[in-house]
Short mmCIF file of C-alpha atoms and ligand atoms in Angstrom, two decimals:
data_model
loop_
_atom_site.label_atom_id
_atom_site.label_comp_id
_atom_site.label_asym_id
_atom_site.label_seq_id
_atom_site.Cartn_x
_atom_site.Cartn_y
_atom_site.Cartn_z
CA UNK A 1 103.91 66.88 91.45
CA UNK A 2 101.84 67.86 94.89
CA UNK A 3 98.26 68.46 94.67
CA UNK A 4 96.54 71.41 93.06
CA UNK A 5 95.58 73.95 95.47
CA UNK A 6 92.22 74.45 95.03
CA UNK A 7 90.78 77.95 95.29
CA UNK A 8 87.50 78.98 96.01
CA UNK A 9 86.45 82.57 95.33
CA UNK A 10 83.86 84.64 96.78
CA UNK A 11 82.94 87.35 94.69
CA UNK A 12 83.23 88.46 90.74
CA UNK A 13 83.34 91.98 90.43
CA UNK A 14 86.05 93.96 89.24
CA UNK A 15 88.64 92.13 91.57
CA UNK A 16 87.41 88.43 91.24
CA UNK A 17 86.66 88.22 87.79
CA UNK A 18 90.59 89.95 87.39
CA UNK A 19 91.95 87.08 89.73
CA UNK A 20 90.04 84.21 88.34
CA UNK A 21 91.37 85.52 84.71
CA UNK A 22 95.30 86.14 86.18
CA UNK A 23 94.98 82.55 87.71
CA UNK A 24 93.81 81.07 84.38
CA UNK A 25 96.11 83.06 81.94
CA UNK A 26 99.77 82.42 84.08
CA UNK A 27 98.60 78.87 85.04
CA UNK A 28 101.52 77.70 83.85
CA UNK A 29 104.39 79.81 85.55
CA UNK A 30 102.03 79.86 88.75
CA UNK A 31 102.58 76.03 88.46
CA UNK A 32 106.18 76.39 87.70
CA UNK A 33 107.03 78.77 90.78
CA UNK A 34 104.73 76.68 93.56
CA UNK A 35 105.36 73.29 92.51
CA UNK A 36 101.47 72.93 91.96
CA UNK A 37 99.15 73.86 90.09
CA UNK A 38 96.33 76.13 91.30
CA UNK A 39 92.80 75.61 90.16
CA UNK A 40 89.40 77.87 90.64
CA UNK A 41 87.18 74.84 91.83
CA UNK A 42 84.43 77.08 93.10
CA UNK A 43 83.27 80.43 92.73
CA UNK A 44 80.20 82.64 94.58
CA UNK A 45 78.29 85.33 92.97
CA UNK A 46 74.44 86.09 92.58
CA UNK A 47 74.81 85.95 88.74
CA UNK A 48 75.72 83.02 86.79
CA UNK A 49 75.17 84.33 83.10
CA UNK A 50 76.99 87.66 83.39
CA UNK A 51 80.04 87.55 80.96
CA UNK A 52 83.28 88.62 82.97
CA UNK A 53 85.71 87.56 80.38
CA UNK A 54 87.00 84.29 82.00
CA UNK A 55 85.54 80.65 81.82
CA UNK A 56 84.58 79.41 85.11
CA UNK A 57 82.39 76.35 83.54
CA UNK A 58 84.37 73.86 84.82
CA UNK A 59 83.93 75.54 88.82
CA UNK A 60 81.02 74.37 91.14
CA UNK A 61 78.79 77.62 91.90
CA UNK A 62 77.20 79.05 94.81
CA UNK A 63 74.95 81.94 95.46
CA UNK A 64 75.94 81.50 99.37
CA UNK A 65 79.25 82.62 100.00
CA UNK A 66 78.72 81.11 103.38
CA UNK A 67 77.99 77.83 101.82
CA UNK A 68 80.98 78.49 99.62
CA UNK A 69 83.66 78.75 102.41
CA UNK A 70 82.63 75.30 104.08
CA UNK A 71 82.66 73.74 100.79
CA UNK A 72 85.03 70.76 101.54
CA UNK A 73 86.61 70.55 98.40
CA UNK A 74 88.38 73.98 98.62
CA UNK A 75 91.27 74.79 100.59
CA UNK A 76 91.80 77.83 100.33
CA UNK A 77 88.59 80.92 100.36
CA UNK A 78 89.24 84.22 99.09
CA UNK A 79 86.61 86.75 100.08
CA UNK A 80 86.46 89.52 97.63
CA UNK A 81 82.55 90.87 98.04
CA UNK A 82 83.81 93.64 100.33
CA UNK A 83 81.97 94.74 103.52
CA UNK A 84 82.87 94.55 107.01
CA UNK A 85 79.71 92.59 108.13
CA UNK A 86 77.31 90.45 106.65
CA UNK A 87 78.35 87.96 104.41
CA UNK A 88 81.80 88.90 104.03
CA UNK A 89 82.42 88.26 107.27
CA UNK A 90 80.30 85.66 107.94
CA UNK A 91 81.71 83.39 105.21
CA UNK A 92 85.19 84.65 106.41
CA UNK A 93 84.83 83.60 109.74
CA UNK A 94 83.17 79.77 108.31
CA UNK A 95 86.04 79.70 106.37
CA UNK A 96 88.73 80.22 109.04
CA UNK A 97 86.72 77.99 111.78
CA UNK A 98 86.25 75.44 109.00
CA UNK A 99 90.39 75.32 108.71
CA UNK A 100 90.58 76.76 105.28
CA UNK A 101 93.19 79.15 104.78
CA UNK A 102 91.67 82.13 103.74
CA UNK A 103 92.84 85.61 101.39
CA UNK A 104 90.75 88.65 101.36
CA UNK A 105 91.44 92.02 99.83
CA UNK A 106 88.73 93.49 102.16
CA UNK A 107 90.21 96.49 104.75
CA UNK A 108 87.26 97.62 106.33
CA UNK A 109 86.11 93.56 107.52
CA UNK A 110 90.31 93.58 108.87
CA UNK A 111 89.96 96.91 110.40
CA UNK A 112 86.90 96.61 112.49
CA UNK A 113 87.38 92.49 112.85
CA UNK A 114 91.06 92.06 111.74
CA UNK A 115 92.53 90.75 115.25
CA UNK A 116 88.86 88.42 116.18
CA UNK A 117 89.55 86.80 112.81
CA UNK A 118 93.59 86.89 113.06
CA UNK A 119 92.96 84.83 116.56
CA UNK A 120 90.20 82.04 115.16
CA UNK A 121 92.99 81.90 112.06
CA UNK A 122 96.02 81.61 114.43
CA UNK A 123 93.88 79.01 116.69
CA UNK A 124 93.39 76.23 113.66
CA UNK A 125 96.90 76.87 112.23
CA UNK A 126 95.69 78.17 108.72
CA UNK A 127 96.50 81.48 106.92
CA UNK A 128 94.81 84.79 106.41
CA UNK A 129 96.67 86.91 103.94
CA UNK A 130 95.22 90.61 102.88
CA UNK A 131 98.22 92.08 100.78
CA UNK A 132 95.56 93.38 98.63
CA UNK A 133 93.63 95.05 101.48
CA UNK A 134 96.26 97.99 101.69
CA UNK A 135 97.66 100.12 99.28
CA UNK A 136 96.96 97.73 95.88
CA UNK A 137 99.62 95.83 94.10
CA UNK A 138 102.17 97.20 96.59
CA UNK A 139 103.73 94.25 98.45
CA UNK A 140 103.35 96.46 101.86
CA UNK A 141 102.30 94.08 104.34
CA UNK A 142 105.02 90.98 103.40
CA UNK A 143 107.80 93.56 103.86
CA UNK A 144 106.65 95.08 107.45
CA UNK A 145 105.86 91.57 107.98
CA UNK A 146 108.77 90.01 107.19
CA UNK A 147 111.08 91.92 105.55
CA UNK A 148 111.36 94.15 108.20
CA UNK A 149 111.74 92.07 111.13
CA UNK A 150 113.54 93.22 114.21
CA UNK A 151 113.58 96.99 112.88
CA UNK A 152 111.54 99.23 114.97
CA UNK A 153 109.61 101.56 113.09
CA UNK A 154 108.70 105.67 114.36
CA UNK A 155 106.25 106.49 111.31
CA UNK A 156 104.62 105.06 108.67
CA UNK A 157 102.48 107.10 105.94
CA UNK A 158 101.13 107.37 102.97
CA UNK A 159 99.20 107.68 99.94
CA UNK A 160 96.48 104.94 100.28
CA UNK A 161 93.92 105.79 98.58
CA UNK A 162 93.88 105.35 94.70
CA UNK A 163 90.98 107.70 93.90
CA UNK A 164 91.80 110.52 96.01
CA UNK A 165 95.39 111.03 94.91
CA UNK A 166 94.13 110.76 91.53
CA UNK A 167 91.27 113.40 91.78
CA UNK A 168 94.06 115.82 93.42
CA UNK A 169 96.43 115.34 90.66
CA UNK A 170 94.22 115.74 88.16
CA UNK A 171 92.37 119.18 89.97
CA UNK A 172 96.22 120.38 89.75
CA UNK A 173 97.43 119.40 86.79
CA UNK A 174 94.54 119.95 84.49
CA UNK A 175 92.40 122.86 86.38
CA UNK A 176 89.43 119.93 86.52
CA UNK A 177 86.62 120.15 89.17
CA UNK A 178 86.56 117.45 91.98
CA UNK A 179 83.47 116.83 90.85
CA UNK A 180 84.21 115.78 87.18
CA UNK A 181 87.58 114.45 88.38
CA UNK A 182 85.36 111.75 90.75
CA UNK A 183 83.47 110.53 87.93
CA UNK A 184 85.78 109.74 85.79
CA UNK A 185 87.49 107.62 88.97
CA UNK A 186 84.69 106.09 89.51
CA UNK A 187 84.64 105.26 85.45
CA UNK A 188 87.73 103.58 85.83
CA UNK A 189 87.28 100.92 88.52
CA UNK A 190 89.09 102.67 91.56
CA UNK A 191 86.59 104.10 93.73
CA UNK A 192 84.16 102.24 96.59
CA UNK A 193 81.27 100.66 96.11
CA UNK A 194 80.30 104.46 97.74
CA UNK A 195 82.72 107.07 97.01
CA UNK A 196 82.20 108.74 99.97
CA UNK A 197 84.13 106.18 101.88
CA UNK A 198 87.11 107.63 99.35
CA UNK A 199 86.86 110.99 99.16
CA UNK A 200 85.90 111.47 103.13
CA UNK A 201 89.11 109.58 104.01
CA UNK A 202 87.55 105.89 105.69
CA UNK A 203 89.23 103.53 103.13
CA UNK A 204 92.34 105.49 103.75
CA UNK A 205 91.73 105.28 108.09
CA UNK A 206 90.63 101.63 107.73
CA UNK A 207 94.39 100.67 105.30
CA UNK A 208 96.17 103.19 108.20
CA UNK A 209 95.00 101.36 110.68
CA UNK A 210 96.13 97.86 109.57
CA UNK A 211 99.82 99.61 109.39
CA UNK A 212 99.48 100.82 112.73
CA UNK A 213 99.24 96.94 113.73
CA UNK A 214 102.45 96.01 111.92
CA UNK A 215 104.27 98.74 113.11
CA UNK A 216 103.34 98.93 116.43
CA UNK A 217 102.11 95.74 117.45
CA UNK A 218 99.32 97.16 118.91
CA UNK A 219 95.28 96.11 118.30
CA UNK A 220 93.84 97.82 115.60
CA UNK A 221 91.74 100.67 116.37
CA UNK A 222 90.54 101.91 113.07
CA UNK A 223 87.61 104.02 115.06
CA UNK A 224 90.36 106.03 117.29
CA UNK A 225 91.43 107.67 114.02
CA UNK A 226 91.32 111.49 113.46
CA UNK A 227 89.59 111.78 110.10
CA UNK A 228 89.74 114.43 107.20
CA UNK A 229 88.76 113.83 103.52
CA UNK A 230 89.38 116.16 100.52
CA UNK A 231 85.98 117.52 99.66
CA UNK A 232 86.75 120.69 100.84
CA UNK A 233 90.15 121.36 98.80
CA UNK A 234 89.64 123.97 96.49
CA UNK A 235 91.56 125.30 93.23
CA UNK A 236 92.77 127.93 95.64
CA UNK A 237 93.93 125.41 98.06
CA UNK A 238 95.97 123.67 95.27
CA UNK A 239 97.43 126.84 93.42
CA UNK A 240 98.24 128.72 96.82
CA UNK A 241 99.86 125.16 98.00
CA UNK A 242 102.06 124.92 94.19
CA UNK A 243 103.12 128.92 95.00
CA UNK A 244 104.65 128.09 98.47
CA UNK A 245 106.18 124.76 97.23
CA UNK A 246 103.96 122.89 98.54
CA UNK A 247 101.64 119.32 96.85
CA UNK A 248 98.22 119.01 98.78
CA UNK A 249 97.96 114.81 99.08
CA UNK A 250 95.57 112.92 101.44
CA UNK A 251 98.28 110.89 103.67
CA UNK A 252 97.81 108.80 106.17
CA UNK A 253 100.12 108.88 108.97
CA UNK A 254 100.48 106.96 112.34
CA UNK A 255 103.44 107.70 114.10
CA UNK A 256 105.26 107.15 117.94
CA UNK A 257 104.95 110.29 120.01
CA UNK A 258 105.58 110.53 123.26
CA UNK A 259 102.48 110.72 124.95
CA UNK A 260 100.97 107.46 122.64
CA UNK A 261 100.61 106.71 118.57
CA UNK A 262 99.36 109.50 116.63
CA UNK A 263 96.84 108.09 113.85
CA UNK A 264 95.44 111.00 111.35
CA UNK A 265 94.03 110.82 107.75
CA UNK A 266 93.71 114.30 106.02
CA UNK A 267 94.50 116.83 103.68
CA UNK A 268 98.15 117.02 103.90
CA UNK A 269 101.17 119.72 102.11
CA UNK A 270 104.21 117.79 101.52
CA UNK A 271 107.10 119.87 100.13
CA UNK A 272 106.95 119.57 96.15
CA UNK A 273 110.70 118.38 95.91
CA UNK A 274 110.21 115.63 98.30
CA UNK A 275 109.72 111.75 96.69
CA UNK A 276 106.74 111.67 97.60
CA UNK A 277 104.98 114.67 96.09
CA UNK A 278 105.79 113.03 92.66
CA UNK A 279 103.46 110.18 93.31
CA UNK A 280 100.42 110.82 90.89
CA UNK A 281 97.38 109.69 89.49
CA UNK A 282 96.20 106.26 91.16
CA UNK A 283 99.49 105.27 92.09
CA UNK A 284 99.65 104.70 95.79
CA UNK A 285 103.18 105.09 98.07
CA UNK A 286 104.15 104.21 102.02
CA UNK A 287 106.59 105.59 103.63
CA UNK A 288 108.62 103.34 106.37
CA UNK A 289 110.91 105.42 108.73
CA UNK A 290 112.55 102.70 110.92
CA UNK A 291 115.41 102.03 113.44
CA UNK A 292 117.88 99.88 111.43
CA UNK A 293 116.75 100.83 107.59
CA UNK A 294 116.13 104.58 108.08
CA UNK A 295 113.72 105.02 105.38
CA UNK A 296 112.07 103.13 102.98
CA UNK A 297 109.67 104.72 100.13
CA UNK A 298 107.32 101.52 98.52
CA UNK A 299 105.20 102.87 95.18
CA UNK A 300 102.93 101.12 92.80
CA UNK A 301 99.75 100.87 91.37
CA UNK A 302 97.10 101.04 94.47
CA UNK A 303 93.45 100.42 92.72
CA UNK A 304 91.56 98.44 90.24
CA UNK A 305 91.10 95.04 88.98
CA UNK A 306 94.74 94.20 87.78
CA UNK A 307 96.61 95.81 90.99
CA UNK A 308 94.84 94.33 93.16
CA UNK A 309 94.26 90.84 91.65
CA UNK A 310 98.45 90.81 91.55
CA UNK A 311 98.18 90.98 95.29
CA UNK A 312 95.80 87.86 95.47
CA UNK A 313 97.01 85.95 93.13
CA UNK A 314 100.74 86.53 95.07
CA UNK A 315 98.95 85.51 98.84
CA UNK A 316 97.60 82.23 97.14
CA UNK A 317 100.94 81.68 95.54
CA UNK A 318 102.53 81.91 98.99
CA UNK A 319 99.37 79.12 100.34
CA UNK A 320 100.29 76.95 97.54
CA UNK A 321 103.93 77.39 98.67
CA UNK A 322 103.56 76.28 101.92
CA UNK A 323 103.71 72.63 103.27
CA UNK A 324 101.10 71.12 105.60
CA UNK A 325 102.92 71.00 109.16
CA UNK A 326 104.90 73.89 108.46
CA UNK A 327 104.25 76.48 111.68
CA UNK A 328 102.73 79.97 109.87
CA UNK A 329 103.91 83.20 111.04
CA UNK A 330 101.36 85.64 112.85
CA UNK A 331 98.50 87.58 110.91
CA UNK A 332 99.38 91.00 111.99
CA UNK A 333 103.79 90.24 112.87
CA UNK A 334 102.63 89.38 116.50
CA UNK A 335 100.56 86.81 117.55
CA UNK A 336 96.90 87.87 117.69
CA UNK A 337 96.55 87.81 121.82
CA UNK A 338 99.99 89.35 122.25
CA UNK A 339 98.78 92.64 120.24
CA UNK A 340 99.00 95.68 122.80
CA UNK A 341 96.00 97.66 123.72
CA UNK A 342 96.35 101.03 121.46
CA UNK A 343 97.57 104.14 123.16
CA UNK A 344 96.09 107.33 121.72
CA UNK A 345 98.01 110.60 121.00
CA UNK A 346 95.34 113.23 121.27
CA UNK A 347 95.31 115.38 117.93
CA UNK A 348 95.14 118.65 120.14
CA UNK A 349 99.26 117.84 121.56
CA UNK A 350 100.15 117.08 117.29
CA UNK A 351 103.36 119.36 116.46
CA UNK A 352 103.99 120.08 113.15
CA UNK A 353 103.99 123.50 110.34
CA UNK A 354 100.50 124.46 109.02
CA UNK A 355 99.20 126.31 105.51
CA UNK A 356 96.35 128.94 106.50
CA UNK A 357 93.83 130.06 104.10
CA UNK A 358 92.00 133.14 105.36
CA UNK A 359 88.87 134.93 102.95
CA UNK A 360 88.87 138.54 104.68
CA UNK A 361 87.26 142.06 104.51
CA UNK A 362 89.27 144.10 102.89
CA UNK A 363 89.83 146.96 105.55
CA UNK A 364 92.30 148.10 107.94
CA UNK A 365 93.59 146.44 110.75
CA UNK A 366 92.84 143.06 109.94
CA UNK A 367 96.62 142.07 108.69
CA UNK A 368 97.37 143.64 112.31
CA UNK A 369 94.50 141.33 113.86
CA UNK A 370 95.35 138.19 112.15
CA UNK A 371 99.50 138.44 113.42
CA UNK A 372 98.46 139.60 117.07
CA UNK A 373 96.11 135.96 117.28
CA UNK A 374 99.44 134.41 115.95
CA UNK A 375 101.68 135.91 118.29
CA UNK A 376 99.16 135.27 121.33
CA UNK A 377 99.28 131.79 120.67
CA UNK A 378 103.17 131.67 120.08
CA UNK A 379 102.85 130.92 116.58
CA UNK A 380 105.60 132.14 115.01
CA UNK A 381 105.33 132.19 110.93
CA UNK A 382 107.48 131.07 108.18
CA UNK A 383 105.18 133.60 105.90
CA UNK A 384 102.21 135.77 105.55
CA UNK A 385 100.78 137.01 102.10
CA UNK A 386 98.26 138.98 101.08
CA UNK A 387 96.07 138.48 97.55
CA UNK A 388 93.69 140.37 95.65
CA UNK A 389 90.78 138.45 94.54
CA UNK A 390 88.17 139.29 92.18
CA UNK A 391 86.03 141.06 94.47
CA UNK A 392 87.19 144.14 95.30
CA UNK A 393 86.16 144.33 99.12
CA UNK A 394 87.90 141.08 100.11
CA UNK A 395 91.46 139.96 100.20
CA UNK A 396 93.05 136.65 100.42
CA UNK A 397 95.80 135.44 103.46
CA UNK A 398 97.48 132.97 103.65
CA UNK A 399 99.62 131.98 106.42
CA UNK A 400 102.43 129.29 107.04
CA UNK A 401 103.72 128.25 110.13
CA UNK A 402 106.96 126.99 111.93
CA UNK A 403 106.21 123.94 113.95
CA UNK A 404 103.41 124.51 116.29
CA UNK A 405 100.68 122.56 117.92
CA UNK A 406 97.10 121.66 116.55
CA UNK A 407 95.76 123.28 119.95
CA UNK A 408 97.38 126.57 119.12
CA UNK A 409 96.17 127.00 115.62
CA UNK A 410 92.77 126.09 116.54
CA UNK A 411 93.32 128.70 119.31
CA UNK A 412 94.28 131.03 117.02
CA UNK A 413 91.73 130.36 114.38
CA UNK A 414 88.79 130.29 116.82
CA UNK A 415 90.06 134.10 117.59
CA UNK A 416 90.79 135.27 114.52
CA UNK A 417 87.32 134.04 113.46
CA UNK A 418 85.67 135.83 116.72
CA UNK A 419 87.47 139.08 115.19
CA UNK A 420 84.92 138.99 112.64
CA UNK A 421 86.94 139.97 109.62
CA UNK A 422 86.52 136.57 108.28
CA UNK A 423 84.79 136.09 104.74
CA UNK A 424 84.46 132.14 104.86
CA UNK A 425 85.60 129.46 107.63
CA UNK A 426 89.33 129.49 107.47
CA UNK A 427 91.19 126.47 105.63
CA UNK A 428 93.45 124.89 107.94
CA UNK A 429 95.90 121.99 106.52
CA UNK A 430 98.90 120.22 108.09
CA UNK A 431 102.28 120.08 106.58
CA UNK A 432 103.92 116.99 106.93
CA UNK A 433 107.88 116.51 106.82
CA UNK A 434 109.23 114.24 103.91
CA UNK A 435 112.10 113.51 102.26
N1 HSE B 1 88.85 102.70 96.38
C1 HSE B 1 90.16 102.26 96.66
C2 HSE B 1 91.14 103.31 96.16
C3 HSE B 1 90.43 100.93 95.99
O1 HSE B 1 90.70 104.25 95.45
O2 HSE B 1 92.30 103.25 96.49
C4 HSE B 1 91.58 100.19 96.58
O3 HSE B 1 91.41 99.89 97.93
#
């Protein structure tokens, strides 16, 4: 039998201290399936003592994850203390330049250093794997990778963010407040080291922008991202949405237009029938829309320790697989210094249907006011309703569009708020199409 492949691993939180367990407890069929065993020789953390359920005695320890990655007897380092500077990257990049092969679960280090590292890894002929890194336990990035070669791909979205699709479906299924609906996220394992990097929509942008890559072949350019998280999604958001037929889900979506790729992370309305309004909880989905396949729906678990750790544990399977000599394929499905520069869509030119949600004096004329703004911006609506609320001198509207532009709504909401009949800031929130 070949050599073990010998696995160092940076960082024992919730992730780490899963894959070091998942390595030790399926030792055996891990052996079976890569023709060699796969052994934890080193680990980094700051704590030694702490009990995380697994034995790592027999591994050599470091405090310096830095120190960890040049450690010559590892061969491959997988970098799961998160962060998209400092020692994260830093050990990353020793790691790579020291010709380890290297897995890493970490999507904001890929999306603001993804194609830097991708080139130093493509340079020495070693492998950087980050299955984890985008959308959990799904095996998204193998099949853009590879399963979908030679297919040319229009869109690609999705739910990628564990702890806001399961804040949503719990606000609608159970009535809860975001706020209590957070905690107990947070509770269970799935939310960022800061939440806000959840709930404001930047884990989501910095997984998006990774797809963009694969689909497009272009650099990443997680920073040219339009950016809307769910703080501001409201009961009344929700039930309004569920009486038009409508699921509110943060998606991201990057998509070919004509005038460049479209990259947007917000509060989005898919239709309630469609597949992918029955994703709930922390289950993430992606969407592939291509050429050759048409389209492709991928769901799974998308957060915590035993997701995620299935992702490792399957990119170090695939190390252990491979045979020294044997040429790897490209980090992001083209080589690193063939990636095209990325060509913006401006958000102002996106086309699509929009849900309105206007708080309003109750008085008359202001039904009048609100369809004249529509019609001046050539708006033309699918529906307009009217609700009572509980107080008595304001009224509830709510609006949905054909396909328009984002310039014309914001147009029309700009006016409609100038008209001064408006109680609160209108909601504005994009319908997507899906199947
Ligand atoms: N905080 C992330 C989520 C974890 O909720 O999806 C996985 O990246």
């Amino acid at each position: 039998m070949a050599d073990a492949l010998r696995v160092g691993i940076a960082g024992l939180g919730t992730v780490g201290a899963s894959v070091a367990r998942v390595l030790a407890e399926k030792s055996a069929e891990l052996t079976r399936q890569c023709g060699r065993p796969i052994s934890v020789t080193a680990v980094s953390a700051r704590d030694a003592s702490k009990d995380r359920g697994v034995d790592l005695s027999g591994s050599t320890w470091f405090v310096d994850p830095v120190k960890l990655a040049a450690y010559a007897e590892i061969d491959v380092f997988v970098e799961l203390i998160g962060g998209d500077e400092g020692p994260a990257k830093a050990s990353v990049k020793a790691a790579l330049e020291a010709g380890r092969h290297v897995v890493t679960a970490n999507k904001a280090l890929l999306a603001k250093h993804g194609v830097a590292l991708a080139e130093i890894a493509e340079k020495n002929g070693v492998l950087l794997n980050y299955e984890a890194a985008v959308a959990g336990g799904i095996p998204v990035i193998k099949t853009m990778r590879e399963a979908l070669a030679g297919n040319s791909v229009s869109r690609v979205f999705g739910i990628l963010n564990g702890t806001c699709n399961y804040i949503l479906t719990r606000m609608e299924a159970e009535g809860l407040s975001f706020e209590a609906c957070l905690a107990d996220a947070q509770r269970l394992g799935y939310a960022e080291a800061d939440p806000t990097f959840d709930i404001e929509g930047n884990d989501t942008a910095h997984k998006l922008s990774i797809l963009t890559a694969l689909a497009f072949g272009t650099k990443i350019a997680a920073s040219d991202i339009y950016l809307e998280g769910i703080s501001n999604i409201s009961q009344a958001d929700i039930q309004a949405a569920a009486d038009l037929g409508y699921r509110i889900k943060l998606l991201g979506v990057a998509q070919r237009t004509e005038s460049g790729i479209e990259q947007r992370v917000h509060p989005t309305m898919v239709p309630t029938a469609s597949v992918i309004a029955q994703v709930h909880g922390v289950t993430n989905a992606v969407a592939i829309e291509t050429d050759i396949l048409g389209e492709l729906l991928l769901s799974g678990p998308g957060a915590g320790g035993n997701a995620t750790a299935s992702a490792v544990v399957g990119d170090i399977a695939d190390i252990a697989k491979s045979r020294p000599g044997f040429q790897h394929g490209p980090v992001f499905g083209w080589p690193a210094k063939q990636l095209k520069p990325y060509k913006k869509a401006q958000m102002r030119s996106h086309a699509g249907g929009y849900f309105i949600r206007l708080s309003v004096q109750d008085r008359t004329g202001v039904f009048a006011a609100i369809a004249k703004r529509m019609a001046d911006n050539d708006i033309s609506l699918e529906s307009i309703v009217q609700r009572s609320t509980e107080a008595k001198d304001r009224k509830t509207v709510i609006l949905v569009t054909h396909e328009t532009t984002e310039a014309a709504v914001r147009k029309a909401t700009d006016g409609i708020t100038k008209d001064g009949h408006l109680i609160d800031k209108p909601q504005v929130i994009r319908i997507e199409r899906a199947a």
